[in-house]
mmCIF file of C-alpha atoms in Angstrom:
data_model
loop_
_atom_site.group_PDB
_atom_site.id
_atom_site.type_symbol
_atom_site.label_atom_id
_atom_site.label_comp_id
_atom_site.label_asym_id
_atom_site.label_seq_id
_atom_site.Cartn_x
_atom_site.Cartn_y
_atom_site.Cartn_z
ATOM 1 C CA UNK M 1 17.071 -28.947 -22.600
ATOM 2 C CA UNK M 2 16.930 -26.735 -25.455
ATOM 3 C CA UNK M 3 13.616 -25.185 -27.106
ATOM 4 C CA UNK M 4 15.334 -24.910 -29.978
ATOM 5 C CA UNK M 5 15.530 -28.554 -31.724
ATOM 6 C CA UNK M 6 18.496 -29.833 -33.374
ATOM 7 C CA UNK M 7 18.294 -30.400 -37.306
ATOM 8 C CA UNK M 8 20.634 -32.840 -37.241
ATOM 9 C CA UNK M 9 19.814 -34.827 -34.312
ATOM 10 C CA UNK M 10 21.772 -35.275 -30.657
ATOM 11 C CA UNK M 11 25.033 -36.859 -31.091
ATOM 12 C CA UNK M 12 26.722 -37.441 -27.519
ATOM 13 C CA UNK M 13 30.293 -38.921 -28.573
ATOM 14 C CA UNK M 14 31.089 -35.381 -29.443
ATOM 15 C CA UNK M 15 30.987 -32.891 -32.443
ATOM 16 C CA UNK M 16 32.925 -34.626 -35.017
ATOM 17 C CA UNK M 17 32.585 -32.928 -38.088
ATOM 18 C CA UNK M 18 32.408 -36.480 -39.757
ATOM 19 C CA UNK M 19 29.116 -37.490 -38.022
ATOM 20 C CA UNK M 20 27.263 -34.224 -38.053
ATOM 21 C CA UNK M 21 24.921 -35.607 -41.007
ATOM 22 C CA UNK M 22 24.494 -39.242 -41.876
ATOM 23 C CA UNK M 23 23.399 -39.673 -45.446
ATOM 24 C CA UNK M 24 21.909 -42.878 -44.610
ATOM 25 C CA UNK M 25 19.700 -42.513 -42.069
ATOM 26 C CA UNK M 26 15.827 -42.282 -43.039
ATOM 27 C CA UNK M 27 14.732 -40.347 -40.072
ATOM 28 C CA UNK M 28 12.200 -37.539 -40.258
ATOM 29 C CA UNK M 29 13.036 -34.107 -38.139
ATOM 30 C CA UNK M 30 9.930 -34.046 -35.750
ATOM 31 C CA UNK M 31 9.525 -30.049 -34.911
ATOM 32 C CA UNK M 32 7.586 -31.041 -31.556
ATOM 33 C CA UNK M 33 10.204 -33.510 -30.413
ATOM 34 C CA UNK M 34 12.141 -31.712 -28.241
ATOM 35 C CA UNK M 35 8.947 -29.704 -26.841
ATOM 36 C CA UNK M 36 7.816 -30.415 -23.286
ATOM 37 C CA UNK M 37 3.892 -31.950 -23.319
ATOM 38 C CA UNK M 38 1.358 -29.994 -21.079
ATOM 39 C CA UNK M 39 -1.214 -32.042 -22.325
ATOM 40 C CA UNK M 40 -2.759 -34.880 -20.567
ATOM 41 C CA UNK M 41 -5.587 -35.494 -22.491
ATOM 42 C CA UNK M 42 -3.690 -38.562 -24.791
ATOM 43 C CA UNK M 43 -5.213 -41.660 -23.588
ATOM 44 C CA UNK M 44 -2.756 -45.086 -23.096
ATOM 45 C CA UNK M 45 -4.273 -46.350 -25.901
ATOM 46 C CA UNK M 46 -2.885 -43.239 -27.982
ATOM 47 C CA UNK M 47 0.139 -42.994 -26.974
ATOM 48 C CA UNK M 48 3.256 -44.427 -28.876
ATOM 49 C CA UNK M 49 6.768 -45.214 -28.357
ATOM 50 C CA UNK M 50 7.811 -42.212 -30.484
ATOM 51 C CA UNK M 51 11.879 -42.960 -31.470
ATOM 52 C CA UNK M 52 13.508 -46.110 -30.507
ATOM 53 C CA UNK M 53 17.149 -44.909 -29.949
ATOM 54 C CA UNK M 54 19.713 -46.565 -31.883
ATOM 55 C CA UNK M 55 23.677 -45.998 -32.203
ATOM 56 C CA UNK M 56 25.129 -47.277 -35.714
ATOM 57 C CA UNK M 57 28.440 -48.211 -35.530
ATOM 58 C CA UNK M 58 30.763 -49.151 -38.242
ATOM 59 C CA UNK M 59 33.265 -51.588 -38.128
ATOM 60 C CA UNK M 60 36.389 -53.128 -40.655
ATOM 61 C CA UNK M 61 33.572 -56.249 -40.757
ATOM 62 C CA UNK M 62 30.705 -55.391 -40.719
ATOM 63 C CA UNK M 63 27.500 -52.305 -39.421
ATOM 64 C CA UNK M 64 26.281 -52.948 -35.989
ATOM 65 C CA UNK M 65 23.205 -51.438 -34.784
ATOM 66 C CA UNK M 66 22.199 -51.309 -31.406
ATOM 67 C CA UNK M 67 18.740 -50.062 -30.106
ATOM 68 C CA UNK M 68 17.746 -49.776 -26.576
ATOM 69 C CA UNK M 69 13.798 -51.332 -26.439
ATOM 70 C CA UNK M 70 13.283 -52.091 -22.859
ATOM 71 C CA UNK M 71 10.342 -54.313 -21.875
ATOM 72 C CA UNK M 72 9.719 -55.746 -25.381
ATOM 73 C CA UNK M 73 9.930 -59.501 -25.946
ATOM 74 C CA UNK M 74 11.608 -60.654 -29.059
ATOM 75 C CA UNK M 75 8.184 -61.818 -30.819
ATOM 76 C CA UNK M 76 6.995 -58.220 -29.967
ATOM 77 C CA UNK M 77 9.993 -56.752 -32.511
ATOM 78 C CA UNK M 78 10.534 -56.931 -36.207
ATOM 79 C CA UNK M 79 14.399 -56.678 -38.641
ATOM 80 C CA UNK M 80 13.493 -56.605 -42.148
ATOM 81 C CA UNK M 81 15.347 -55.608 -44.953
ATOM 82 C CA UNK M 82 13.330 -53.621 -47.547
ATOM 83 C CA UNK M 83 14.846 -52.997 -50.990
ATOM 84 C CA UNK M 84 17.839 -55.108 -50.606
ATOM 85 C CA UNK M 85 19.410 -51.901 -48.823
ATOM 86 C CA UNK M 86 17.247 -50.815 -46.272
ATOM 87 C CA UNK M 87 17.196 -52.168 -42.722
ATOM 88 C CA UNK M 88 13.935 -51.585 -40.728
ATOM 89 C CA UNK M 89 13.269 -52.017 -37.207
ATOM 90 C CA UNK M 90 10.234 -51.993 -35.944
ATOM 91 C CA UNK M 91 7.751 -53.365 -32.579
ATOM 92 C CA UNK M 92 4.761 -52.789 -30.388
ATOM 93 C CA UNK M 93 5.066 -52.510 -27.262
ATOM 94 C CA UNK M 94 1.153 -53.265 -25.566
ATOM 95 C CA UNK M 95 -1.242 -51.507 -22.852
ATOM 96 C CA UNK M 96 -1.430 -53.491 -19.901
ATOM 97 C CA UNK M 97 -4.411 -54.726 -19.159
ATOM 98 C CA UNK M 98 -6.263 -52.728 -16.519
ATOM 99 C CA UNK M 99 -7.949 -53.729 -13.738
ATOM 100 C CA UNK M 100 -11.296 -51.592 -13.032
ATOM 101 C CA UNK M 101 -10.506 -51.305 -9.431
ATOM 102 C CA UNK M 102 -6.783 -50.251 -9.770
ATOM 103 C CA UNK M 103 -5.885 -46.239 -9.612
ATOM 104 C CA UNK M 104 -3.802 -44.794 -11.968
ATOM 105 C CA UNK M 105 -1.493 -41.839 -10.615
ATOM 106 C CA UNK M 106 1.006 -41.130 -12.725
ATOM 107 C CA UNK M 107 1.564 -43.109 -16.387
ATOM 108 C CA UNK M 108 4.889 -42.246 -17.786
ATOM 109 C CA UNK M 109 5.486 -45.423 -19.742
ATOM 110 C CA UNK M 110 4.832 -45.188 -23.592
ATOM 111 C CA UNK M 111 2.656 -47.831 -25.250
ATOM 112 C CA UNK M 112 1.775 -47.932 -29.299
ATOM 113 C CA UNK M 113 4.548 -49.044 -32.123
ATOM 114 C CA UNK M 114 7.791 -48.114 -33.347
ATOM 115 C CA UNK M 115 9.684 -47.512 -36.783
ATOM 116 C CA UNK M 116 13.199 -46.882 -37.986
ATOM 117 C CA UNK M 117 14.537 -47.041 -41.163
ATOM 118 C CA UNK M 118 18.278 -46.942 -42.090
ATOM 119 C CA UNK M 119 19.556 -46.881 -46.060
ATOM 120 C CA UNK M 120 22.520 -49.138 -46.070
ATOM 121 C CA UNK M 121 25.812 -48.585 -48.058
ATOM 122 C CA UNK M 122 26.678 -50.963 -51.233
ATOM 123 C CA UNK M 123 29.396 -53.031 -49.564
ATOM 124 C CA UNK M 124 26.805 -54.829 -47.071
ATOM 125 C CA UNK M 125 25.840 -58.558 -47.290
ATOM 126 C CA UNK M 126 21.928 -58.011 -46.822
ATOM 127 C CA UNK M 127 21.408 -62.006 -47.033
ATOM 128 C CA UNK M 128 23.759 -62.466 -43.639
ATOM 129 C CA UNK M 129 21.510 -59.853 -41.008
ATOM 130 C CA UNK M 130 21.623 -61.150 -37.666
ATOM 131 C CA UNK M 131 19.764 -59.927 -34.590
ATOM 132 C CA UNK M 132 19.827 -60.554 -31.150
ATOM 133 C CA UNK M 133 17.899 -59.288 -28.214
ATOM 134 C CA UNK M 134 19.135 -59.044 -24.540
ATOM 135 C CA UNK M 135 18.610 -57.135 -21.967
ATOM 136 C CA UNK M 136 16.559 -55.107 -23.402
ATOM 137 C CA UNK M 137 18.542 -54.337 -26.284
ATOM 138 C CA UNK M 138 18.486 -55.078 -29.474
ATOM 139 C CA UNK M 139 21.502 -55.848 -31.626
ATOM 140 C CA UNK M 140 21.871 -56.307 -35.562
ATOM 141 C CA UNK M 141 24.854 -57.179 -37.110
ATOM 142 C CA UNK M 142 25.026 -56.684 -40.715
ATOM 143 C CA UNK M 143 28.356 -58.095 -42.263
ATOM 144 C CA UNK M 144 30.453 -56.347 -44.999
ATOM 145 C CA UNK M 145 31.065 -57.777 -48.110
ATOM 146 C CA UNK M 146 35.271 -58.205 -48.314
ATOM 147 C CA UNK M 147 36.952 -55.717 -50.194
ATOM 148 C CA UNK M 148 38.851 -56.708 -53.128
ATOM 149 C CA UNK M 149 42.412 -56.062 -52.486
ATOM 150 C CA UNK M 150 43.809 -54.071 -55.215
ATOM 151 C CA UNK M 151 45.875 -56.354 -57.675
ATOM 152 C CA UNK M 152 49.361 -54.783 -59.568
ATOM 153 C CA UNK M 153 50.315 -55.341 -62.928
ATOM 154 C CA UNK M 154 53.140 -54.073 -64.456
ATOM 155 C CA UNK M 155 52.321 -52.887 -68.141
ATOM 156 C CA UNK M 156 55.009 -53.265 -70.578
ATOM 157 C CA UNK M 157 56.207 -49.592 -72.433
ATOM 158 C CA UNK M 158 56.989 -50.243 -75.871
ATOM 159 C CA UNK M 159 59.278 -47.706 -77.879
#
């Protein structure tokens, strides 16, 4: 693991000039992201499920988005579209209740809520999201709008 963080975030399919930086996404660099925590003073109740991970992939019909939220129930996630361009996906994921006689000895498991924001192109039918969650992973489809296929004319020359 590096100290040094990335600007442009991780990207494991390789170093494809084309996907270096996305334009669209809404994501904030966190400095501290990458850091190691030495800290165990953060209650459960504080902590929070920092970055849902989520691959965007483009294809001839439409943007699929996939995002890996494991141990969330569907009525404990949220798809909106904000802006008529923006998808947003967003959750909670809850403490478990504790019992006063159990001992805690190790509590790796994140608790709190969840944002991500993506800025969608123009050719996108915003009124035809779908979303789906299985597994423990989340899937939104968000279909293209059909591009026009380019119509010929001929153009009479006169002279």
């Amino acid at each position: 693991m590096s100290m040094i963080p990335s600007f442009f975030g991780n990207n494991r399919r390789g170093s494809s000039s084309s996907s270096f930086f996305d334009p669209f996404s809404l994501d904030v660099w966190d400095p501290f992201k990458d850091f190691p925590s030495s800290s165990s003073s953060f209650s459960r109740e504080n902590s929070v499920i920092v970055k849902a991970r989520v691959d965007w992939r483009e294809t001839p019909e439409a943007h699929v988005f996939k995002a890996d939220l494991p141990g969330l129930k569907k009525e404990e996630v949220k798809v909106e579209v904000e802006d008529n361009n923006v998808l947003k996906i967003s959750g909670e994921r809850h403490v478990e209740k504790e019992d006063k006689s159990d001992t805690w000895h190790r509590v790796e498991r994140s608790s709190g809520q969840f944002t991500r924001k993506f800025r969608l192109p123009e050719n996108v039918k915003m009124d035809q999201v779908k979303a789906a969650l299985e597994n423990g992973v989340l899937t939104v489809t968000v279909p293209k709008v059909e591009a026009e296929k380019a119509s010929v004319r001929s153009v009479q020359i006169s002279g």
